[in-house]
PDB file of C-alpha atoms in Angstrom:
ATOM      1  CA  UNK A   1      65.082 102.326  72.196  1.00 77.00           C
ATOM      2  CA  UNK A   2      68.269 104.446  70.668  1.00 80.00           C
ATOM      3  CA  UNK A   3      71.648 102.598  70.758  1.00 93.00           C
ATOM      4  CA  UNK A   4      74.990 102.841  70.432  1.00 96.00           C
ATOM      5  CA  UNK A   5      76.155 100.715  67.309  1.00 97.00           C
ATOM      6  CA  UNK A   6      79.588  98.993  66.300  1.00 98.00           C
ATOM      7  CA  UNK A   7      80.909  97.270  63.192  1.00 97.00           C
ATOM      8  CA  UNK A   8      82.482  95.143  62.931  1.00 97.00           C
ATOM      9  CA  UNK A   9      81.378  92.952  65.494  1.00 97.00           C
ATOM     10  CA  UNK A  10      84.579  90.899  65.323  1.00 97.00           C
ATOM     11  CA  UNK A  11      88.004  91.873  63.158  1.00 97.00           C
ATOM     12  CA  UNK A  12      90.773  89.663  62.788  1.00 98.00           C
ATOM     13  CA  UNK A  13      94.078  91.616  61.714  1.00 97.00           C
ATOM     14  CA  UNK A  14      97.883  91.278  61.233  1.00 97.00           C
ATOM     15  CA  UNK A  15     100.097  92.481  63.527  1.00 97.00           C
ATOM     16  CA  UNK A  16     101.306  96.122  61.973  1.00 97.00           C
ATOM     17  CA  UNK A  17      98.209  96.595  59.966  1.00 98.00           C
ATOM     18  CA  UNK A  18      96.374  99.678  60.606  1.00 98.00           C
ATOM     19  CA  UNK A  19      92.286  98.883  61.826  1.00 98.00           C
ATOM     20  CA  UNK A  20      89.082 101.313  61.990  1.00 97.00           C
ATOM     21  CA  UNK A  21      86.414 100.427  64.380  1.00 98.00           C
ATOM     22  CA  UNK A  22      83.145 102.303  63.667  1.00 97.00           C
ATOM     23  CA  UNK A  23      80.628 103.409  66.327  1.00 97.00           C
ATOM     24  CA  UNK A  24      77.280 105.260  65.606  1.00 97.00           C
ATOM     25  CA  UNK A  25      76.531 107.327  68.901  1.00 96.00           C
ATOM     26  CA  UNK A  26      72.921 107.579  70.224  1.00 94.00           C
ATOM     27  CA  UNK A  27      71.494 110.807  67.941  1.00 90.00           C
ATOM     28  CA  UNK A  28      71.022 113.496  70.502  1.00 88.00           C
ATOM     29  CA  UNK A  29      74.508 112.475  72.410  1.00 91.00           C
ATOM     30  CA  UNK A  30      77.373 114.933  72.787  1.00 89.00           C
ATOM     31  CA  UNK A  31      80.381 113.243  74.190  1.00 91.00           C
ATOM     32  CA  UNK A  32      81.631 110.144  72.807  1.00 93.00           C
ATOM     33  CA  UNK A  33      83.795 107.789  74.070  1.00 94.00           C
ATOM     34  CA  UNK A  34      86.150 104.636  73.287  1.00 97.00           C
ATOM     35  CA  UNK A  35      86.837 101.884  76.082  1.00 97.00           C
ATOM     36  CA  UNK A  36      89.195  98.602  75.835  1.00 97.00           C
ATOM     37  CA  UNK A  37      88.762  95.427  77.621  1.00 97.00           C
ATOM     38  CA  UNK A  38      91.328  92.882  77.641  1.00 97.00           C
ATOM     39  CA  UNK A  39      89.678  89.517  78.400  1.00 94.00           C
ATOM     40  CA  UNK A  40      89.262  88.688  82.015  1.00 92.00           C
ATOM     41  CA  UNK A  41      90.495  92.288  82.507  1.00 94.00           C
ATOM     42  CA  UNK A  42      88.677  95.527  83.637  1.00 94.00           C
ATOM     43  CA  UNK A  43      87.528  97.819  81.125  1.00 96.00           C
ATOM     44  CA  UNK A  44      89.560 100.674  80.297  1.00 96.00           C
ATOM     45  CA  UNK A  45      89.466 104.171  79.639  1.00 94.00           C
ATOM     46  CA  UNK A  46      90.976 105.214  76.483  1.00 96.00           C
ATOM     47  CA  UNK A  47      89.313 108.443  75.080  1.00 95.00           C
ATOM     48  CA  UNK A  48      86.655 110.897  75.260  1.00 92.00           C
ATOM     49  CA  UNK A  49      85.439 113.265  72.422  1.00 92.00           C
ATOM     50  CA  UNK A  50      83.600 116.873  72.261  1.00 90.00           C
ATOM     51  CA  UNK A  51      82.701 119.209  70.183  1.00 88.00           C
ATOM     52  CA  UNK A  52      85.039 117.445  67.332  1.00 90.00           C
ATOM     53  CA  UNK A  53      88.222 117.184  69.915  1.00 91.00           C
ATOM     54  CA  UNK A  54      89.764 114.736  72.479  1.00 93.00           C
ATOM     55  CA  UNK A  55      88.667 116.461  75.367  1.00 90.00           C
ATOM     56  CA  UNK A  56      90.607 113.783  77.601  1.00 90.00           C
ATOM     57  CA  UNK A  57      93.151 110.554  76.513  1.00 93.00           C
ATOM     58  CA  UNK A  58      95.033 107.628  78.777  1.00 93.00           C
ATOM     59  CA  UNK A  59      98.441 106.830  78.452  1.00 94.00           C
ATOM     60  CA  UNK A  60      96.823 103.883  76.364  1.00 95.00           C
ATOM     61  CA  UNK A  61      96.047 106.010  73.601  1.00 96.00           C
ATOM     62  CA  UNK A  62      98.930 106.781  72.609  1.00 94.00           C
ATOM     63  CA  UNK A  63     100.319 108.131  69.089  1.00 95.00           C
ATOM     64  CA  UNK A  64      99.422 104.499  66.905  1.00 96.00           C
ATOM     65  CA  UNK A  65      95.873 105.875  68.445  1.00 97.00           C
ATOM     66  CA  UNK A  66      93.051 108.601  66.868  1.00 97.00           C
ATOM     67  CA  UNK A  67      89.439 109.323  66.778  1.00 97.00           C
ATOM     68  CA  UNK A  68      87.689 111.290  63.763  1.00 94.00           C
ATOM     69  CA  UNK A  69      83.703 112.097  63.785  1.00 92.00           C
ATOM     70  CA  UNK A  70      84.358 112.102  59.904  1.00 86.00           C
ATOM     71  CA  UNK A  71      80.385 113.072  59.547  1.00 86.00           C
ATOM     72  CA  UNK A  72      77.752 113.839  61.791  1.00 78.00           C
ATOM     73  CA  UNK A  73      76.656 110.359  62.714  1.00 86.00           C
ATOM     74  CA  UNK A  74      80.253 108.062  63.104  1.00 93.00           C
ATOM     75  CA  UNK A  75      82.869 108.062  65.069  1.00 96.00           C
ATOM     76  CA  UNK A  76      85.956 106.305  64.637  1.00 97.00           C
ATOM     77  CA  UNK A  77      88.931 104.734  66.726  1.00 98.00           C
ATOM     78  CA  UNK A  78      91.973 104.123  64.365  1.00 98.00           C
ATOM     79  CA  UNK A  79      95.188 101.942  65.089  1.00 98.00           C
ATOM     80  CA  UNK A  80      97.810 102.829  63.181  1.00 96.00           C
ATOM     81  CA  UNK A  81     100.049  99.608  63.917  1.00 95.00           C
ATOM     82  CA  UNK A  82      98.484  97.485  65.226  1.00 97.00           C
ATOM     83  CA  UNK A  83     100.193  94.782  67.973  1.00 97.00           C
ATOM     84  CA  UNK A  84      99.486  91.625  69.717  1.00 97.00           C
ATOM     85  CA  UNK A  85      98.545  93.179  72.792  1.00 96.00           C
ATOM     86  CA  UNK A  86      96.301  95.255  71.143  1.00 97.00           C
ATOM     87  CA  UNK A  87      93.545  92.357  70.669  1.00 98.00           C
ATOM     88  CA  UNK A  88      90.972  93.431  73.079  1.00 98.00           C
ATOM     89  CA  UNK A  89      87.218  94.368  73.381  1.00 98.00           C
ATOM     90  CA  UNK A  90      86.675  97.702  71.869  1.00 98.00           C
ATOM     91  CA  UNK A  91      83.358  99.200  73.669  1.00 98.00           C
ATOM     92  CA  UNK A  92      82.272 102.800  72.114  1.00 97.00           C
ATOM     93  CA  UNK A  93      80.167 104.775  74.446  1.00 95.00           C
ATOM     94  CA  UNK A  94      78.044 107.965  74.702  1.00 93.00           C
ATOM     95  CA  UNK A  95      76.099 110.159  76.287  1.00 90.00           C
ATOM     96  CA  UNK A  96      73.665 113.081  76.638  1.00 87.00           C
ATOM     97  CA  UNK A  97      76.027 115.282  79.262  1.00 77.00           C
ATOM     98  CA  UNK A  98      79.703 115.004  80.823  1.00 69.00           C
ATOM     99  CA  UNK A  99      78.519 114.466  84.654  1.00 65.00           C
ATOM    100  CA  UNK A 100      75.506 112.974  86.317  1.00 65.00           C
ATOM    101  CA  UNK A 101      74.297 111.258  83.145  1.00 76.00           C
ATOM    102  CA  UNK A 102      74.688 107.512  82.110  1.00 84.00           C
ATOM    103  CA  UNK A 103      77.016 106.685  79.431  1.00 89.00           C
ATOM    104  CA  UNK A 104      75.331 104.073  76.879  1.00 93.00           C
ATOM    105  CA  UNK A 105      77.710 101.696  75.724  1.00 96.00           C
ATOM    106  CA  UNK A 106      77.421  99.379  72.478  1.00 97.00           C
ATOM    107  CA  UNK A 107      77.984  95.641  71.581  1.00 97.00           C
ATOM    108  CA  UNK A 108      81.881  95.961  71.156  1.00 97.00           C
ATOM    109  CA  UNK A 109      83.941  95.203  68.591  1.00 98.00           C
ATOM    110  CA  UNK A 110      86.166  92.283  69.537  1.00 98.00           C
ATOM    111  CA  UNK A 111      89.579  92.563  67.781  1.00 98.00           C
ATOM    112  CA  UNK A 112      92.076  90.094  67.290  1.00 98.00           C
ATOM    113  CA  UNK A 113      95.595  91.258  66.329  1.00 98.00           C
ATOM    114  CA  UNK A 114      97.620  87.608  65.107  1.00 97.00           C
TER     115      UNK A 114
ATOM    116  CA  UNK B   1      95.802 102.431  95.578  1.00 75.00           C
ATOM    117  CA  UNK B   2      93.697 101.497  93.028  1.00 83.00           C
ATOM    118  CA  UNK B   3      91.055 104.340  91.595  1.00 90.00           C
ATOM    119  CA  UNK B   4      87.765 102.170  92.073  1.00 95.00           C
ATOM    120  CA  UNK B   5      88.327  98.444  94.070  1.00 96.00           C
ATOM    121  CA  UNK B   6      85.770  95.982  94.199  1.00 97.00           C
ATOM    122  CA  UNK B   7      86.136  92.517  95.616  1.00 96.00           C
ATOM    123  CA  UNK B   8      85.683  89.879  92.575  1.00 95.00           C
ATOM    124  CA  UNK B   9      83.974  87.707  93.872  1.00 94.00           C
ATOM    125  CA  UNK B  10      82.546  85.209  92.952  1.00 96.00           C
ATOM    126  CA  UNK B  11      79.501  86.008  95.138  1.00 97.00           C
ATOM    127  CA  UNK B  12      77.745  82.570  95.595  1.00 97.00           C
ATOM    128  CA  UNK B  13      73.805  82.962  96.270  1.00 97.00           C
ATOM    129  CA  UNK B  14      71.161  80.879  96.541  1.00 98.00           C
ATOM    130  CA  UNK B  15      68.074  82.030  94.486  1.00 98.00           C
ATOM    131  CA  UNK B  16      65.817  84.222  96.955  1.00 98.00           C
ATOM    132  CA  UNK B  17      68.435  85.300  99.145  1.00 98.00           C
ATOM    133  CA  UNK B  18      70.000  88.648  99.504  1.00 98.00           C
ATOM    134  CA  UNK B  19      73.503  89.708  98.480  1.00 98.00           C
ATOM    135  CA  UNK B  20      75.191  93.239  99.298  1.00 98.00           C
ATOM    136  CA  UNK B  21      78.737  94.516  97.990  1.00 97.00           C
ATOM    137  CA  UNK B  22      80.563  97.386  98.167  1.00 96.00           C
ATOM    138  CA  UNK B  23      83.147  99.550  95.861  1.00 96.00           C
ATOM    139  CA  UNK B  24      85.599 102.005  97.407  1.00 97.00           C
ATOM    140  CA  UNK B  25      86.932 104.710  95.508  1.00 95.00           C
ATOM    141  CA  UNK B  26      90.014 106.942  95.973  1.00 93.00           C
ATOM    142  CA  UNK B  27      89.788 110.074  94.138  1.00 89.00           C
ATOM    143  CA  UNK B  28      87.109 112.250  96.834  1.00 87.00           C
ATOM    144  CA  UNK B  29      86.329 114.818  94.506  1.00 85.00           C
ATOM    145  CA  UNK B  30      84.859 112.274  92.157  1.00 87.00           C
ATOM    146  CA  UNK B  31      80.941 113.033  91.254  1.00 84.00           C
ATOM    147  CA  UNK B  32      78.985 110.733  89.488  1.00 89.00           C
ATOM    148  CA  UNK B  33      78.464 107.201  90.432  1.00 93.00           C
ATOM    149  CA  UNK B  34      77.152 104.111  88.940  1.00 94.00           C
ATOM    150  CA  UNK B  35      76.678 100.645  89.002  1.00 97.00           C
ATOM    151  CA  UNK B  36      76.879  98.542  86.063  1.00 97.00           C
ATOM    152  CA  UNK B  37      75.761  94.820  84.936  1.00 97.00           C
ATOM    153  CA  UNK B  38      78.302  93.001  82.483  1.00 97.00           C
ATOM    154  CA  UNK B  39      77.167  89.830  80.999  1.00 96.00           C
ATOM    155  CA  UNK B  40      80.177  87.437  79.974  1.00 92.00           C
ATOM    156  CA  UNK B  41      81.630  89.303  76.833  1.00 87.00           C
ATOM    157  CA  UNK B  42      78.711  91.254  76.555  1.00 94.00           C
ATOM    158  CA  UNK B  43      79.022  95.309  76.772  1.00 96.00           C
ATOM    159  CA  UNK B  44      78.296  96.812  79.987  1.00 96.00           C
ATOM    160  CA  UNK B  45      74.667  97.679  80.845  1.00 95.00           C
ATOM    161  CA  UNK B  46      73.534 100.706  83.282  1.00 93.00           C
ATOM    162  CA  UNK B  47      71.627  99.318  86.353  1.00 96.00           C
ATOM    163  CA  UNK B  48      71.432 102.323  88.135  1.00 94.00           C
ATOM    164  CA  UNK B  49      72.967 105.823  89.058  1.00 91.00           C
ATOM    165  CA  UNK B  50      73.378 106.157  92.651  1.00 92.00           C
ATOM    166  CA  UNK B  51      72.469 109.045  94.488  1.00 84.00           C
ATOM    167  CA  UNK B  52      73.702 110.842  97.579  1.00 86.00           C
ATOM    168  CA  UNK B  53      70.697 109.905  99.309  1.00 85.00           C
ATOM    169  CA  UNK B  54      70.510 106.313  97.743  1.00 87.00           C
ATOM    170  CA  UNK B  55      68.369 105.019  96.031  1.00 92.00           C
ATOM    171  CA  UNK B  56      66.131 102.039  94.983  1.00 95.00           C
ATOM    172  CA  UNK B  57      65.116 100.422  91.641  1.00 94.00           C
ATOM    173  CA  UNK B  58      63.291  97.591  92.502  1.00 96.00           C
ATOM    174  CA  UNK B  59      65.300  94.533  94.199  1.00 98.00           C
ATOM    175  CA  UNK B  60      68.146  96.712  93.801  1.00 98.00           C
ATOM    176  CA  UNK B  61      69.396  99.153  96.200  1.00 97.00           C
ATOM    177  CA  UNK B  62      72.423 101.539  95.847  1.00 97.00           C
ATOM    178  CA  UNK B  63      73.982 103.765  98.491  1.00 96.00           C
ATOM    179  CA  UNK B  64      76.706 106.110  98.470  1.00 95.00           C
ATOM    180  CA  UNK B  65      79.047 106.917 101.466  1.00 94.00           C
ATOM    181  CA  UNK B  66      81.242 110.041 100.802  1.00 93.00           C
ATOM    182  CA  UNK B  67      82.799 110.521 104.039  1.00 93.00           C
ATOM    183  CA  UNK B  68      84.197 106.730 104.120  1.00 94.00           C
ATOM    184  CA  UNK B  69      84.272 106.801 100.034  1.00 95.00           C
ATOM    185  CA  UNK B  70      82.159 103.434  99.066  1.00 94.00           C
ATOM    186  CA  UNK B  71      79.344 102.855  97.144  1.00 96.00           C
ATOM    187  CA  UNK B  72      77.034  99.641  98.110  1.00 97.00           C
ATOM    188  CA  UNK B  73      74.818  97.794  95.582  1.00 98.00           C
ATOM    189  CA  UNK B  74      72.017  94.975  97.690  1.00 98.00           C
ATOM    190  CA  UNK B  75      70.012  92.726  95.784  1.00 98.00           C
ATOM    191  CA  UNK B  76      66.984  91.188  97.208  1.00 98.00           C
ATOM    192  CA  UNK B  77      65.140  88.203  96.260  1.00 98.00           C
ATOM    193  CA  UNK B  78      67.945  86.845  93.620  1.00 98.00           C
ATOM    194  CA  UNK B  79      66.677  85.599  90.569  1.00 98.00           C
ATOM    195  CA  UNK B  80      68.927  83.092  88.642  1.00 98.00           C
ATOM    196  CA  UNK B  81      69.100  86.045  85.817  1.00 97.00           C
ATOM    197  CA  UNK B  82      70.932  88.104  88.374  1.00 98.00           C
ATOM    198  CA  UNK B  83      74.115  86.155  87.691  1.00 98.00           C
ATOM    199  CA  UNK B  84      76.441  88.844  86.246  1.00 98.00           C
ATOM    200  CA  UNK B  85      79.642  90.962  86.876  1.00 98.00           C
ATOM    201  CA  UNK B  86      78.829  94.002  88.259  1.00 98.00           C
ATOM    202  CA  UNK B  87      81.149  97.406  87.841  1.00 97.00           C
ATOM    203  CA  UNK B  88      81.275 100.313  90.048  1.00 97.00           C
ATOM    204  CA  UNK B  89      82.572 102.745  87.789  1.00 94.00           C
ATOM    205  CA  UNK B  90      82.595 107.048  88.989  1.00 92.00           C
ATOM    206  CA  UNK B  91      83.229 109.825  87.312  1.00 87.00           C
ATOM    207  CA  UNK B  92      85.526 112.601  88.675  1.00 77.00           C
ATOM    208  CA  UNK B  93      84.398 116.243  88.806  1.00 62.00           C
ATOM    209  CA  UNK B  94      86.975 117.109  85.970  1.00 62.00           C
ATOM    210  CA  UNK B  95      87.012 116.030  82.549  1.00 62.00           C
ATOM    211  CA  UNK B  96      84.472 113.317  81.408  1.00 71.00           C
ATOM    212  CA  UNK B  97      86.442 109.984  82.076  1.00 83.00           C
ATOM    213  CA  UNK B  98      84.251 106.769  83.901  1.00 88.00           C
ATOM    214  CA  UNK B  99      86.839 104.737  86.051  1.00 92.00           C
ATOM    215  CA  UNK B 100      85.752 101.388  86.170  1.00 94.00           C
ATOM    216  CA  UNK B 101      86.566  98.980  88.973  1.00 96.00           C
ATOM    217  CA  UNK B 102      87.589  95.290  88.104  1.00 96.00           C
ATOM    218  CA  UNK B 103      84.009  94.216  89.043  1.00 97.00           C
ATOM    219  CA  UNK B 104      82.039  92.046  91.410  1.00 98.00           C
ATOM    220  CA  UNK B 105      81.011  88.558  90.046  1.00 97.00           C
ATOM    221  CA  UNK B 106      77.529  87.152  91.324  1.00 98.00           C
ATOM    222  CA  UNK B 107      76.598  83.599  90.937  1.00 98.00           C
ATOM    223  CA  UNK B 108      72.798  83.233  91.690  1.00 98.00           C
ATOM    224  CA  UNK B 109      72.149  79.186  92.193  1.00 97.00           C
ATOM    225  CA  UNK B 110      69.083  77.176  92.693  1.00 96.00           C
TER     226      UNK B 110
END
């Protein structure tokens, strides 16, 4: 069964460093998505990609924040700066359309900002 | 008033028995709806999509209410693997965002 990959599956960083978490989308998937989950929190909306552009962003993502499809298969979330209240699940998601279809979501990447 | 609400819970059932919740969103131009499972720090899993005539998968049920803007999930016969958080999350008609709600947690016991 396809499935949405992440690596790493847990990252432990300095507060100010930069980070890339790396998602591989399911293969036939057009939109693509990055979600945050502080623990014990909901998860959160933070971006959703299209035809290589944001086509919508919270007021989470904001400019320490970006997303590249550097090739045809990843798809990246950046943090430029990374701080403390950054740590959080990072869940990438896709799927095949933009309504009425399931988004697919993969194992997270859990990242700790110290 | 928060987008999607959902009591959390925790839900406690005894194994066999039948539990129901709802989820009650704000936004009444939203379009898609869902119901997801979320094992603890796991990623979220689709159950099911739920329809505007409802739908069943099983032990599982959804529904859909537009005019009073909830969605239901019912689960018959609990099984002890049943034990999970479980998001309502909707997507609006514009833009391709899913709005999750804080989730539902379901303790199934023996």
């Amino acid at each position: 069964e396809p499935e949405v990959t992440q690596t790493p599956s847990h990252q432990v960083t300095q507060m100010g460093q930069e980070v890339i978490l790396r998602c591989v989308p399911i293969s036939n998937h057009l939109y693509f998505y990055w979600y945050r989950q502080i623990l014990g929190q909901k998860v959160e909306f933070l971006v959703s990609f299209y035809n290589n552009e944001i086509s919508e962003k919270s007021e989470i993502f904001d400019d320490q924040f970006s997303v590249e499809r550097p090739d045809g298969s990843n798809f990246t979330l950046k943090i430029r700066s990374t701080k403390l209240e950054d740590s959080a699940m990072y869940f990438c998601a896709s799927s095949e359309r933009v309504l009425n279809t399931e988004a697919f979501f993969g194992q997270g990447t859990r990242l700790t900002v110290v | 008033r928060k987008e999607v609400e959902q009591d959390p819970g925790p839900f406690n059932v005894p194994e066999g028995a039948t539990v129901a919740f709802n989820c009650t969103y704000s936004n009444s131009a939203s379009q898609s709806f869902f119901w997801y499972r979320q094992d603890c720090r796991k990623e979220p899993k689709l159950l099911m999509s739920v329809y505007s005539s409802g739908n069943e998968d099983g032990r599982f049920t959804a529904q859909l209410n537009r005019a009073s803007q909830y969605i239901s999930l019912l689960i018959r016969d609990s099984k002890l693997s049943d034990s999970a958080t479980y998001l309502c999350v909707v997507n609006r008609a514009a833009g391709n965002k899913l709005t999750f709600g804080g989730g539902t947690r379901v303790l199934v016991k023996p």
